[in-house]
Amino acid sequence: MRLKLYVTAGCHLCEDAQAVLAQAGLGELVERVEIGYDAELAERYGWRIPVLRIEPGGVEIDWPFGAADVTAAC
């Protein structure tokens, strides 16, 4: 299982999402992906961040999500 958390600098909600993932015991499995350096990612996720993508399968969970939402999707 791979987890990608799409974020951008200065986003307090992104920090909250990271804390939820840590609480779920998944913090070390998460790859943070900064969307600010990629126009395609910024267009896709700009209004939705933070977004958690679970691979394989490509399931995406938009914020707000809780630890139970994440563990259920995994």
CSV table of C-alpha atoms in Angstrom, one decimal:
chain,number,residue,atom,x,y,z
A,1,MET,CA,0.0,0.0,0.0
A,2,ARG,CA,1.2,3.5,-0.9
A,3,LEU,CA,-0.3,6.7,0.4
A,4,LYS,CA,0.2,10.1,-1.3
A,5,LEU,CA,-1.0,13.2,0.4
A,6,TYR,CA,-1.4,16.1,-2.0
A,7,VAL,CA,-0.6,19.4,-0.2
A,8,THR,CA,0.7,22.9,-0.7
A,9,ALA,CA,2.9,25.2,1.4
A,10,GLY,CA,1.1,27.2,4.1
A,11,CYS,CA,-1.9,25.0,4.1
A,12,HIS,CA,-3.1,24.4,7.7
A,13,LEU,CA,-5.6,21.9,6.6
A,14,CYS,CA,-2.8,19.9,5.1
A,15,GLU,CA,-1.0,19.8,8.5
A,16,ASP,CA,-4.3,18.7,10.1
A,17,ALA,CA,-4.5,15.9,7.5
A,18,GLN,CA,-1.0,14.8,8.3
A,19,ALA,CA,-1.8,14.7,12.0
A,20,VAL,CA,-4.9,12.5,11.3
A,21,LEU,CA,-2.7,10.1,9.3
A,22,ALA,CA,-0.2,10.0,12.1
A,23,GLN,CA,-3.0,9.3,14.6
A,24,ALA,CA,-4.1,6.4,12.4
A,25,GLY,CA,-0.6,5.0,12.6
A,26,LEU,CA,0.0,5.7,8.9
A,27,GLY,CA,2.2,8.8,9.2
A,28,GLU,CA,5.4,7.0,8.1
A,29,LEU,CA,3.7,5.5,5.0
A,30,VAL,CA,2.7,8.9,3.6
A,31,GLU,CA,4.5,10.6,0.8
A,32,ARG,CA,3.7,14.3,0.8
A,33,VAL,CA,3.3,15.7,-2.8
A,34,GLU,CA,3.6,19.4,-3.2
A,35,ILE,CA,1.3,20.6,-5.9
A,36,GLY,CA,2.7,24.1,-6.1
A,37,TYR,CA,5.5,23.1,-8.5
A,38,ASP,CA,3.4,21.2,-11.0
A,39,ALA,CA,0.7,23.0,-13.0
A,40,GLU,CA,-1.2,19.8,-13.8
A,41,LEU,CA,-1.3,18.8,-10.1
A,42,ALA,CA,-2.3,22.3,-9.1
A,43,GLU,CA,-5.2,22.3,-11.6
A,44,ARG,CA,-6.3,18.8,-10.5
A,45,TYR,CA,-6.0,19.3,-6.7
A,46,GLY,CA,-5.8,23.0,-6.1
A,47,TRP,CA,-9.3,23.5,-4.7
A,48,ARG,CA,-9.5,20.0,-3.1
A,49,ILE,CA,-6.3,19.8,-1.0
A,50,PRO,CA,-5.5,18.1,1.1
A,51,VAL,CA,-6.3,14.9,-0.8
A,52,LEU,CA,-5.1,11.4,0.2
A,53,ARG,CA,-4.6,9.0,-2.7
A,54,ILE,CA,-4.3,5.3,-1.8
A,55,GLU,CA,-2.5,3.0,-4.2
A,56,PRO,CA,-3.0,0.5,-5.6
A,57,GLY,CA,-6.5,1.3,-6.8
A,58,GLY,CA,-6.3,5.0,-7.0
A,59,VAL,CA,-8.9,5.7,-4.3
A,60,GLU,CA,-8.9,9.4,-3.4
A,61,ILE,CA,-10.2,10.8,-0.1
A,62,ASP,CA,-10.9,14.6,0.1
A,63,TRP,CA,-10.5,16.5,3.3
A,64,PRO,CA,-12.1,16.4,5.8
A,65,PHE,CA,-11.3,12.8,6.7
A,66,GLY,CA,-10.8,11.0,9.9
A,67,ALA,CA,-8.7,8.1,11.0
A,68,ALA,CA,-11.6,5.8,10.6
A,69,ASP,CA,-12.3,7.0,7.0
A,70,VAL,CA,-8.6,6.3,6.1
A,71,THR,CA,-8.4,2.9,7.7
A,72,ALA,CA,-11.8,1.9,6.1
A,73,ALA,CA,-10.5,2.9,2.6
A,74,CYS,CA,-7.2,1.0,3.0
